[in-house]
Amino acid sequence: MHTLDAIMTRRAIKHYDATFHMPEADVERLFRHLLQAPTSYNLQHWRFVQVEDPRLRAELRVAAWDQAQITDASLLLVLCADTQAWQNDPGHCWRDAPADTRDLMLSMIHDFYAGKPQLQRDEAIRSVGIAAQTAMLAASAMGYDSCPMIGFDAERVAELIRLPPGHVIGMMLTIGKGTRAAHSRPGQRSLDAVRILNRF
Amino acid sequence: MHTLDAIMTRRAIKHYDATFHMPEADVERLFRHLLQAPTSYNLQHWRFVQVEDPRLRAELRVAAWDQAQITDASLLLVLCADTQAWQNDPGHCWRDAPADTRDLMLSMIHDFYAGKPQLQRDEAIRSVGIAAQTAMLAASAMGYDSCPMIGFDAERVAELIRLPPGHVIGMMLTIGKGTRAAHSRPGQRSLDAVRILNRF
């Protein structure tokens, strides 16, 4: 599917064929594209929790106000990120660069993030957003539907997936074969309302 | 361009043809697709500052450690969001829905965001991330290059664009005709390193 068509036609789909099994080749293909999502300083700090265990899915559904897509979608991803990736072996992400470039980047990474917890969190959430749209558009292009989700008890979900210290949950994403079309759009803001020329 | 090709080939490009002028029809087309980026509760809380004024571009370049793409790219967007959109007329975003749906959503929106400043900020940053990748992939599909940017003095940029209270800057994005290819990838994490099965 053409990129512009994927962008225009993608909608959040909340009802899925629970009997459909996504072929592993499609899951791998989706992940291969997801890993192309850009991250600042190439830190690739996202961690994608792919929930397959039906009992865990059921518990997550309770933590997400009983939304059916949690158990019924083919793929459930909890999109997390390591807010400490800037100090947890960032050299791994620059190992193929020339040594002087790598040294410069590692120095810049340290100076940019050290002592700035809000920036570390922003970075995690921002990268998850970029990755989520990458996955949603890839899914559309591959003939799947998706639903981005933030409506859940994040503390409970963190317990259930055993989120390690220093990590945050950015959002969840379900992908599968939708069974009902989205409702018509509830109200679009005009371009003039969101495009600002030069300054506010 | 096919969506999966756009995802695989997009790279951050930092050098642009400063003499190239992006046709207004392309700018409008890009924005038309950008506005399809999903937001939680359909709040569409992003505000896209399109900087055309050359003097303002020059000042922003100083605030961004003299990175050339700030002045040389055809399009410079400062991606912001209104963290208070949940209480600033959210009904506008649900005006076309049935009345009972609208009332339910407005009640849910209030309960979800009220009194949660970190969530309000996360939401802004997450939506900007989703929108940024929408714009970057649309740009690729339209034959343009792009560069996502967080390397700048956010306080100074906020002054320069007169960012209103309650708004945050999520990132910047440049779009235009690149003149140099990206360097080879500096180091990719393996799928096994970022995909977690069921729980950490």
CSV table of C-alpha atoms in Angstrom, one decimal:
chain,number,residue,atom,x,y,z
A,1,MET,CA,0.0,0.0,0.0
A,2,HIS,CA,1.2,3.5,-0.8
A,3,THR,CA,2.5,5.4,2.2
A,4,LEU,CA,0.0,8.3,1.7
A,5,ASP,CA,-2.9,5.8,1.4
A,6,ALA,CA,-1.8,4.0,4.6
A,7,ILE,CA,-1.7,7.3,6.4
A,8,MET,CA,-5.1,8.4,5.2
A,9,THR,CA,-6.9,5.1,5.7
A,10,ARG,CA,-5.5,4.0,9.1
A,11,ARG,CA,-8.1,4.1,11.9
A,12,ALA,CA,-8.2,2.7,15.4
A,13,ILE,CA,-10.0,-0.6,15.2
A,14,LYS,CA,-11.2,-2.1,18.5
A,15,HIS,CA,-12.9,-5.3,17.4
A,16,TYR,CA,-10.8,-8.2,16.1
A,17,ASP,CA,-11.3,-11.7,14.9
A,18,ALA,CA,-10.1,-13.7,17.9
A,19,THR,CA,-9.7,-16.9,15.9
A,20,PHE,CA,-7.2,-15.4,13.4
A,21,HIS,CA,-3.6,-16.4,13.9
A,22,MET,CA,-1.0,-14.0,12.5
A,23,PRO,CA,1.7,-16.0,10.6
A,24,GLU,CA,5.1,-15.8,12.3
A,25,ALA,CA,6.6,-14.5,9.0
A,26,ASP,CA,4.2,-11.5,9.2
A,27,VAL,CA,5.2,-10.9,12.9
A,28,GLU,CA,8.8,-11.0,12.0
A,29,ARG,CA,8.3,-8.7,9.0
A,30,LEU,CA,6.4,-6.2,11.1
A,31,PHE,CA,9.2,-6.2,13.7
A,32,ARG,CA,11.9,-5.8,11.0
A,33,HIS,CA,10.2,-2.6,9.9
A,34,LEU,CA,9.5,-1.4,13.5
A,35,LEU,CA,13.2,-1.6,14.2
A,36,GLN,CA,13.8,1.1,11.6
A,37,ALA,CA,12.0,3.7,13.7
A,38,PRO,CA,14.4,6.5,14.4
A,39,THR,CA,15.7,7.3,18.0
A,40,SER,CA,17.7,10.2,19.2
A,41,TYR,CA,21.4,9.4,19.2
A,42,ASN,CA,20.4,6.0,17.7
A,43,LEU,CA,19.9,4.7,21.3
A,44,GLN,CA,17.1,2.3,20.2
A,45,HIS,CA,16.0,2.4,23.8
A,46,TRP,CA,12.5,0.8,23.1
A,47,ARG,CA,11.6,-2.6,24.5
A,48,PHE,CA,8.6,-4.2,22.8
A,49,VAL,CA,6.8,-6.7,25.1
A,50,GLN,CA,4.8,-9.1,22.9
A,51,VAL,CA,2.2,-10.7,25.0
A,52,GLU,CA,1.2,-14.2,23.8
A,53,ASP,CA,0.3,-15.9,27.1
A,54,PRO,CA,-3.5,-16.1,27.3
A,55,ARG,CA,-3.6,-15.8,31.0
A,56,LEU,CA,-1.4,-12.7,31.0
A,57,ARG,CA,-3.6,-11.3,28.2
A,58,ALA,CA,-6.7,-11.8,30.4
A,59,GLU,CA,-5.1,-10.1,33.4
A,60,LEU,CA,-4.0,-7.2,31.1
A,61,ARG,CA,-7.6,-6.9,29.9
A,62,VAL,CA,-8.8,-6.4,33.4
A,63,ALA,CA,-6.1,-3.7,33.9
A,64,ALA,CA,-7.3,-2.0,30.7
A,65,TRP,CA,-10.9,-1.6,31.8
A,66,ASP,CA,-12.0,-4.8,30.0
A,67,GLN,CA,-11.3,-3.5,26.5
A,68,ALA,CA,-11.8,-6.5,24.2
A,69,GLN,CA,-9.0,-5.8,21.8
A,70,ILE,CA,-6.5,-6.8,24.5
A,71,THR,CA,-7.4,-10.5,24.3
A,72,ASP,CA,-8.9,-10.6,20.8
A,73,ALA,CA,-6.2,-9.0,18.6
A,74,SER,CA,-3.6,-11.3,17.1
A,75,LEU,CA,-0.7,-9.2,18.4
A,76,LEU,CA,-0.5,-7.3,21.7
A,77,LEU,CA,2.5,-5.1,22.2
A,78,VAL,CA,3.3,-3.1,25.3
A,79,LEU,CA,5.7,-0.4,24.1
A,80,CYS,CA,8.2,0.4,26.8
A,81,ALA,CA,11.5,2.1,26.9
A,82,ASP,CA,14.7,2.1,29.0
A,83,THR,CA,15.1,5.7,30.2
A,84,GLN,CA,18.7,4.8,31.2
A,85,ALA,CA,19.8,3.6,27.8
A,86,TRP,CA,22.0,6.8,27.5
A,87,GLN,CA,24.2,5.3,30.2
A,88,ASN,CA,23.6,1.6,29.7
A,89,ASP,CA,26.2,0.7,27.1
A,90,PRO,CA,25.3,3.3,24.5
A,91,GLY,CA,28.6,2.4,22.7
A,92,HIS,CA,26.8,-0.7,21.4
A,93,CYS,CA,24.6,1.6,19.2
A,94,TRP,CA,27.8,3.2,17.8
A,95,ARG,CA,30.0,0.2,17.5
A,96,ASP,CA,30.1,0.3,13.7
A,97,ALA,CA,31.0,4.0,13.5
A,98,PRO,CA,34.6,5.3,13.1
A,99,ALA,CA,36.3,5.5,16.6
A,100,ASP,CA,36.5,9.3,16.7
A,101,THR,CA,32.8,9.6,15.7
A,102,ARG,CA,31.9,7.1,18.4
A,103,ASP,CA,33.9,8.9,21.1
A,104,LEU,CA,32.3,12.2,20.2
A,105,MET,CA,28.8,10.7,20.2
A,106,LEU,CA,29.3,9.0,23.6
A,107,SER,CA,30.5,12.3,25.1
A,108,MET,CA,27.5,14.2,23.6
A,109,ILE,CA,25.0,11.5,24.8
A,110,HIS,CA,26.3,11.8,28.3
A,111,ASP,CA,26.2,15.5,28.5
A,112,PHE,CA,22.8,15.7,26.9
A,113,TYR,CA,21.0,13.3,29.3
A,114,ALA,CA,22.9,13.3,32.6
A,115,GLY,CA,21.0,14.7,35.5
A,116,LYS,CA,17.8,15.4,33.4
A,117,PRO,CA,15.1,12.9,34.4
A,118,GLN,CA,12.3,14.7,32.7
A,119,LEU,CA,14.3,14.7,29.4
A,120,GLN,CA,15.0,11.0,29.9
A,121,ARG,CA,11.3,10.3,30.3
A,122,ASP,CA,10.3,12.6,27.4
A,123,GLU,CA,12.8,10.8,25.2
A,124,ALA,CA,11.3,7.4,26.0
A,125,ILE,CA,7.7,8.5,25.4
A,126,ARG,CA,8.7,10.3,22.2
A,127,SER,CA,10.5,7.3,20.8
A,128,VAL,CA,7.6,5.1,21.6
A,129,GLY,CA,5.3,7.4,19.7
A,130,ILE,CA,7.5,7.4,16.7
A,131,ALA,CA,7.8,3.6,16.8
A,132,ALA,CA,4.0,3.1,17.3
A,133,GLN,CA,3.2,5.0,14.2
A,134,THR,CA,5.8,3.0,12.3
A,135,ALA,CA,4.2,-0.2,13.4
A,136,MET,CA,0.6,1.0,12.7
A,137,LEU,CA,1.5,2.1,9.2
A,138,ALA,CA,3.4,-1.1,8.5
A,139,ALA,CA,0.4,-3.1,9.7
A,140,SER,CA,-1.9,-1.1,7.4
A,141,ALA,CA,0.4,-1.8,4.5
A,142,MET,CA,0.4,-5.5,5.3
A,143,GLY,CA,-3.4,-5.7,5.5
A,144,TYR,CA,-3.8,-5.6,9.2
A,145,ASP,CA,-5.7,-3.3,11.5
A,146,SER,CA,-4.4,-1.7,14.7
A,147,CYS,CA,-5.4,0.2,17.8
A,148,PRO,CA,-3.1,2.5,19.8
A,149,MET,CA,-4.0,2.4,23.5
A,150,ILE,CA,-3.3,4.5,26.6
A,151,GLY,CA,-6.5,3.6,28.5
A,152,PHE,CA,-5.1,1.3,31.2
A,153,ASP,CA,-3.8,1.2,34.7
A,154,ALA,CA,-0.1,1.7,34.0
A,155,GLU,CA,1.0,0.7,37.5
A,156,ARG,CA,-0.8,-2.6,37.3
A,157,VAL,CA,0.4,-3.3,33.8
A,158,ALA,CA,4.0,-2.6,35.0
A,159,GLU,CA,3.5,-5.2,37.7
A,160,LEU,CA,2.1,-7.8,35.3
A,161,ILE,CA,4.9,-7.5,32.7
A,162,ARG,CA,7.5,-7.1,35.5
A,163,LEU,CA,8.7,-3.8,34.2
A,164,PRO,CA,12.3,-3.3,35.4
A,165,PRO,CA,13.4,-0.1,37.3
A,166,GLY,CA,14.3,2.8,35.0
A,167,HIS,CA,11.9,1.7,32.3
A,168,VAL,CA,8.6,3.3,31.4
A,169,ILE,CA,5.5,2.1,29.6
A,170,GLY,CA,4.7,4.4,26.7
A,171,MET,CA,1.5,2.8,25.3
A,172,MET,CA,0.0,-0.4,24.1
A,173,LEU,CA,-0.7,-1.4,20.6
A,174,THR,CA,-3.0,-4.2,19.2
A,175,ILE,CA,-2.7,-5.5,15.7
A,176,GLY,CA,-4.9,-8.1,13.9
A,177,LYS,CA,-7.8,-8.6,11.6
A,178,GLY,CA,-10.6,-6.1,12.4
A,179,THR,CA,-14.2,-7.2,12.3
A,180,ARG,CA,-15.9,-3.9,12.5
A,181,ALA,CA,-15.1,-0.6,10.7
A,182,ALA,CA,-14.3,2.5,12.8
A,183,HIS,CA,-17.0,5.0,13.5
A,184,SER,CA,-17.0,8.1,11.3
A,185,ARG,CA,-14.6,10.7,12.5
A,186,PRO,CA,-16.0,12.6,15.5
A,187,GLY,CA,-14.6,16.0,14.7
A,188,GLN,CA,-11.5,17.2,12.8
A,189,ARG,CA,-9.6,20.4,13.7
A,190,SER,CA,-9.0,22.6,10.7
A,191,LEU,CA,-5.5,23.1,9.3
A,192,ASP,CA,-5.6,26.7,10.4
A,193,ALA,CA,-6.2,25.7,14.0
A,194,VAL,CA,-3.1,23.6,14.3
A,195,ARG,CA,-0.6,25.3,11.8
A,196,ILE,CA,1.1,28.4,13.2
A,197,LEU,CA,3.1,30.6,10.9
A,198,ASN,CA,6.5,31.5,12.4
A,199,ARG,CA,5.4,32.1,16.0
A,200,PHE,CA,2.3,32.0,18.3
B,1,MET,CA,6.3,4.8,-2.5
B,2,HIS,CA,5.1,1.7,-0.7
B,3,THR,CA,4.8,2.1,3.0
B,4,LEU,CA,7.3,-0.6,3.8
B,5,ASP,CA,9.9,0.9,1.5
B,6,ALA,CA,9.3,4.3,3.0
B,7,ILE,CA,10.0,2.9,6.5
B,8,MET,CA,13.1,1.0,5.4
B,9,THR,CA,14.7,3.8,3.4
B,10,ARG,CA,14.0,6.8,5.5
B,11,ARG,CA,17.2,8.2,7.2
B,12,ALA,CA,17.9,11.4,9.0
B,13,ILE,CA,19.4,13.8,6.4
B,14,LYS,CA,21.2,16.9,7.7
B,15,HIS,CA,22.4,18.6,4.5
B,16,TYR,CA,19.8,20.3,2.3
B,17,ASP,CA,19.7,22.3,-0.9
B,18,ALA,CA,19.0,25.8,0.5
B,19,THR,CA,18.0,27.1,-2.9
B,20,PHE,CA,15.1,24.6,-3.3
B,21,HIS,CA,11.7,25.9,-2.7
B,22,MET,CA,9.0,23.4,-1.8
B,23,PRO,CA,5.8,24.0,-3.8
B,24,GLU,CA,2.9,25.2,-1.6
B,25,ALA,CA,0.8,22.3,-3.0
B,26,ASP,CA,3.3,19.9,-1.5
B,27,VAL,CA,3.3,21.7,1.8
B,28,GLU,CA,-0.5,21.5,1.9
B,29,ARG,CA,-0.4,17.8,0.9
B,30,LEU,CA,2.1,17.0,3.6
B,31,PHE,CA,0.0,18.8,6.3
B,32,ARG,CA,-3.2,17.1,5.0
B,33,HIS,CA,-1.6,13.7,5.8
B,34,LEU,CA,0.0,15.0,9.0
B,35,LEU,CA,-3.4,15.8,10.4
B,36,GLN,CA,-4.4,12.1,10.1
B,37,ALA,CA,-1.9,11.2,12.9
B,38,PRO,CA,-3.9,9.7,15.7
B,39,THR,CA,-4.3,11.3,19.1
B,40,SER,CA,-5.7,10.0,22.3
B,41,TYR,CA,-9.4,10.8,22.7
B,42,ASN,CA,-9.0,12.5,19.3
B,43,LEU,CA,-7.9,15.7,21.0
B,44,GLN,CA,-5.5,16.7,18.1
B,45,HIS,CA,-3.6,18.8,20.6
B,46,TRP,CA,-0.6,19.3,18.4
B,47,ARG,CA,0.4,22.7,17.1
B,48,PHE,CA,2.8,22.8,14.2
B,49,VAL,CA,4.9,26.0,14.0
B,50,GLN,CA,6.1,26.4,10.4
B,51,VAL,CA,9.0,28.8,10.4
B,52,GLU,CA,9.4,30.7,7.2
B,53,ASP,CA,10.9,34.0,8.5
B,54,PRO,CA,14.6,33.9,7.6
B,55,ARG,CA,15.6,36.0,10.6
B,56,LEU,CA,13.7,33.6,12.9
B,57,ARG,CA,15.3,30.6,11.2
B,58,ALA,CA,18.8,32.2,11.8
B,59,GLU,CA,18.0,32.7,15.5
B,60,LEU,CA,16.7,29.2,15.9
B,61,ARG,CA,19.9,27.9,14.3
B,62,VAL,CA,21.9,29.6,17.0
B,63,ALA,CA,19.6,28.0,19.6
B,64,ALA,CA,20.2,24.6,17.9
B,65,TRP,CA,24.0,24.6,18.1
B,66,ASP,CA,24.4,26.0,14.6
B,67,GLN,CA,23.0,22.9,12.9
B,68,ALA,CA,22.7,23.8,9.2
B,69,GLN,CA,19.5,22.0,8.5
B,70,ILE,CA,17.6,24.7,10.5
B,71,THR,CA,18.2,27.3,7.9
B,72,ASP,CA,18.8,25.2,4.8
B,73,ALA,CA,15.8,22.8,4.8
B,74,SER,CA,12.7,23.8,2.8
B,75,LEU,CA,10.4,23.3,5.7
B,76,LEU,CA,11.2,23.8,9.4
B,77,LEU,CA,8.5,22.6,11.8
B,78,VAL,CA,8.6,23.0,15.6
B,79,LEU,CA,6.2,20.3,16.8
B,80,CYS,CA,4.4,21.6,19.9
B,81,ALA,CA,1.3,20.5,21.8
B,82,ASP,CA,-1.2,22.0,24.1
B,83,THR,CA,-1.0,20.0,27.3
B,84,GLN,CA,-4.4,21.6,28.4
B,85,ALA,CA,-6.3,20.5,25.3
B,86,TRP,CA,-8.3,18.1,27.5
B,87,GLN,CA,-9.9,21.0,29.2
B,88,ASN,CA,-9.7,23.6,26.4
B,89,ASP,CA,-12.9,22.9,24.4
B,90,PRO,CA,-12.5,19.1,23.9
B,91,GLY,CA,-16.1,19.1,22.7
B,92,HIS,CA,-14.9,20.6,19.4
B,93,CYS,CA,-13.1,17.3,18.7
B,94,TRP,CA,-16.4,15.3,19.3
B,95,ARG,CA,-18.9,17.7,17.7
B,96,ASP,CA,-19.8,15.3,14.9
B,97,ALA,CA,-20.4,12.3,17.3
B,98,PRO,CA,-23.9,11.4,18.6
B,99,ALA,CA,-24.8,13.4,21.7
B,100,ASP,CA,-24.6,10.5,24.1
B,101,THR,CA,-21.2,9.4,22.8
B,102,ARG,CA,-19.9,13.0,23.0
B,103,ASP,CA,-21.1,13.4,26.6
B,104,LEU,CA,-19.5,10.1,27.6
B,105,MET,CA,-16.2,11.0,25.9
B,106,LEU,CA,-16.1,14.4,27.5
B,107,SER,CA,-16.6,12.9,30.9
B,108,MET,CA,-13.9,10.2,30.3
B,109,ILE,CA,-11.5,12.9,29.0
B,110,HIS,CA,-11.9,15.0,32.2
B,111,ASP,CA,-11.5,12.0,34.5
B,112,PHE,CA,-8.5,10.7,32.7
B,113,TYR,CA,-6.4,13.9,32.6
B,114,ALA,CA,-7.5,16.1,35.5
B,115,GLY,CA,-4.9,16.6,38.2
B,116,LYS,CA,-2.2,14.5,36.3
B,117,PRO,CA,0.4,16.9,35.0
B,118,GLN,CA,2.9,14.1,34.1
B,119,LEU,CA,0.3,12.3,32.0
B,120,GLN,CA,-0.7,15.6,30.3
B,121,ARG,CA,3.0,16.1,29.3
B,122,ASP,CA,3.5,12.4,28.3
B,123,GLU,CA,0.4,12.7,26.1
B,124,ALA,CA,1.8,15.8,24.4
B,125,ILE,CA,5.2,14.2,23.7
B,126,ARG,CA,3.7,10.9,22.6
B,127,SER,CA,1.4,12.6,20.1
B,128,VAL,CA,4.2,14.7,18.7
B,129,GLY,CA,6.2,11.5,18.2
B,130,ILE,CA,3.4,9.8,16.3
B,131,ALA,CA,2.8,12.9,14.2
B,132,ALA,CA,6.5,13.3,13.5
B,133,GLN,CA,6.8,9.8,12.0
B,134,THR,CA,3.6,10.4,10.0
B,135,ALA,CA,5.3,13.5,8.5
B,136,MET,CA,8.6,11.8,7.9
B,137,LEU,CA,7.1,8.9,6.1
B,138,ALA,CA,4.8,11.1,4.1
B,139,ALA,CA,7.8,13.2,3.1
B,140,SER,CA,9.7,10.1,2.0
B,141,ALA,CA,6.8,9.0,-0.1
B,142,MET,CA,6.6,12.5,-1.7
B,143,GLY,CA,10.3,12.4,-2.6
B,144,TYR,CA,11.6,14.5,0.2
B,145,ASP,CA,14.2,14.0,3.0
B,146,SER,CA,13.7,14.8,6.6
B,147,CYS,CA,15.6,15.1,9.9
B,148,PRO,CA,14.0,14.8,13.4
B,149,MET,CA,15.7,17.0,15.9
B,150,ILE,CA,15.9,17.3,19.7
B,151,GLY,CA,19.3,18.9,19.9
B,152,PHE,CA,18.4,22.5,20.8
B,153,ASP,CA,18.0,24.8,23.7
B,154,ALA,CA,14.2,24.3,24.3
B,155,GLU,CA,13.8,27.3,26.6
B,156,ARG,CA,15.4,29.6,24.0
B,157,VAL,CA,13.3,28.1,21.2
B,158,ALA,CA,10.2,28.6,23.3
B,159,GLU,CA,11.0,32.3,23.7
B,160,LEU,CA,11.7,32.7,20.0
B,161,ILE,CA,8.4,31.1,18.9
B,162,ARG,CA,6.5,32.7,21.9
B,163,LEU,CA,5.3,29.4,23.1
B,164,PRO,CA,2.1,30.0,25.2
B,165,PRO,CA,1.7,28.8,28.8
B,166,GLY,CA,0.6,25.1,29.0
B,167,HIS,CA,2.2,24.2,25.7
B,168,VAL,CA,5.4,22.1,25.3
B,169,ILE,CA,7.8,21.7,22.5
B,170,GLY,CA,8.1,18.0,21.5
B,171,MET,CA,10.8,18.2,18.8
B,172,MET,CA,11.7,19.9,15.5
B,173,LEU,CA,11.6,18.5,12.1
B,174,THR,CA,13.2,19.6,8.9
B,175,ILE,CA,12.1,18.6,5.4
B,176,GLY,CA,13.6,19.3,2.0
B,177,LYS,CA,15.8,18.1,-0.7
B,178,GLY,CA,18.9,16.4,0.8
B,179,THR,CA,22.3,16.9,-0.8
B,180,ARG,CA,24.3,14.2,1.0
B,181,ALA,CA,23.3,10.7,1.8
B,182,ALA,CA,23.2,9.6,5.5
B,183,HIS,CA,26.3,7.8,6.9
B,184,SER,CA,26.0,4.1,7.1
B,185,ARG,CA,24.1,2.9,10.2
B,186,PRO,CA,26.3,3.1,13.3
B,187,GLY,CA,25.0,0.0,15.1
B,188,GLN,CA,21.7,-1.8,15.1
B,189,ARG,CA,20.3,-3.6,18.1
B,190,SER,CA,19.2,-7.2,17.4
B,191,LEU,CA,15.5,-8.1,17.4
B,192,ASP,CA,16.2,-10.3,20.4
B,193,ALA,CA,17.5,-7.4,22.4
B,194,VAL,CA,14.4,-5.3,22.0
B,195,ARG,CA,11.6,-7.9,21.7
B,196,ILE,CA,10.5,-9.4,25.1
B,197,LEU,CA,8.1,-12.3,25.2
B,198,ASN,CA,5.3,-11.9,27.7
B,199,ARG,CA,7.2,-10.2,30.5
B,200,PHE,CA,10.7,-9.0,31.4
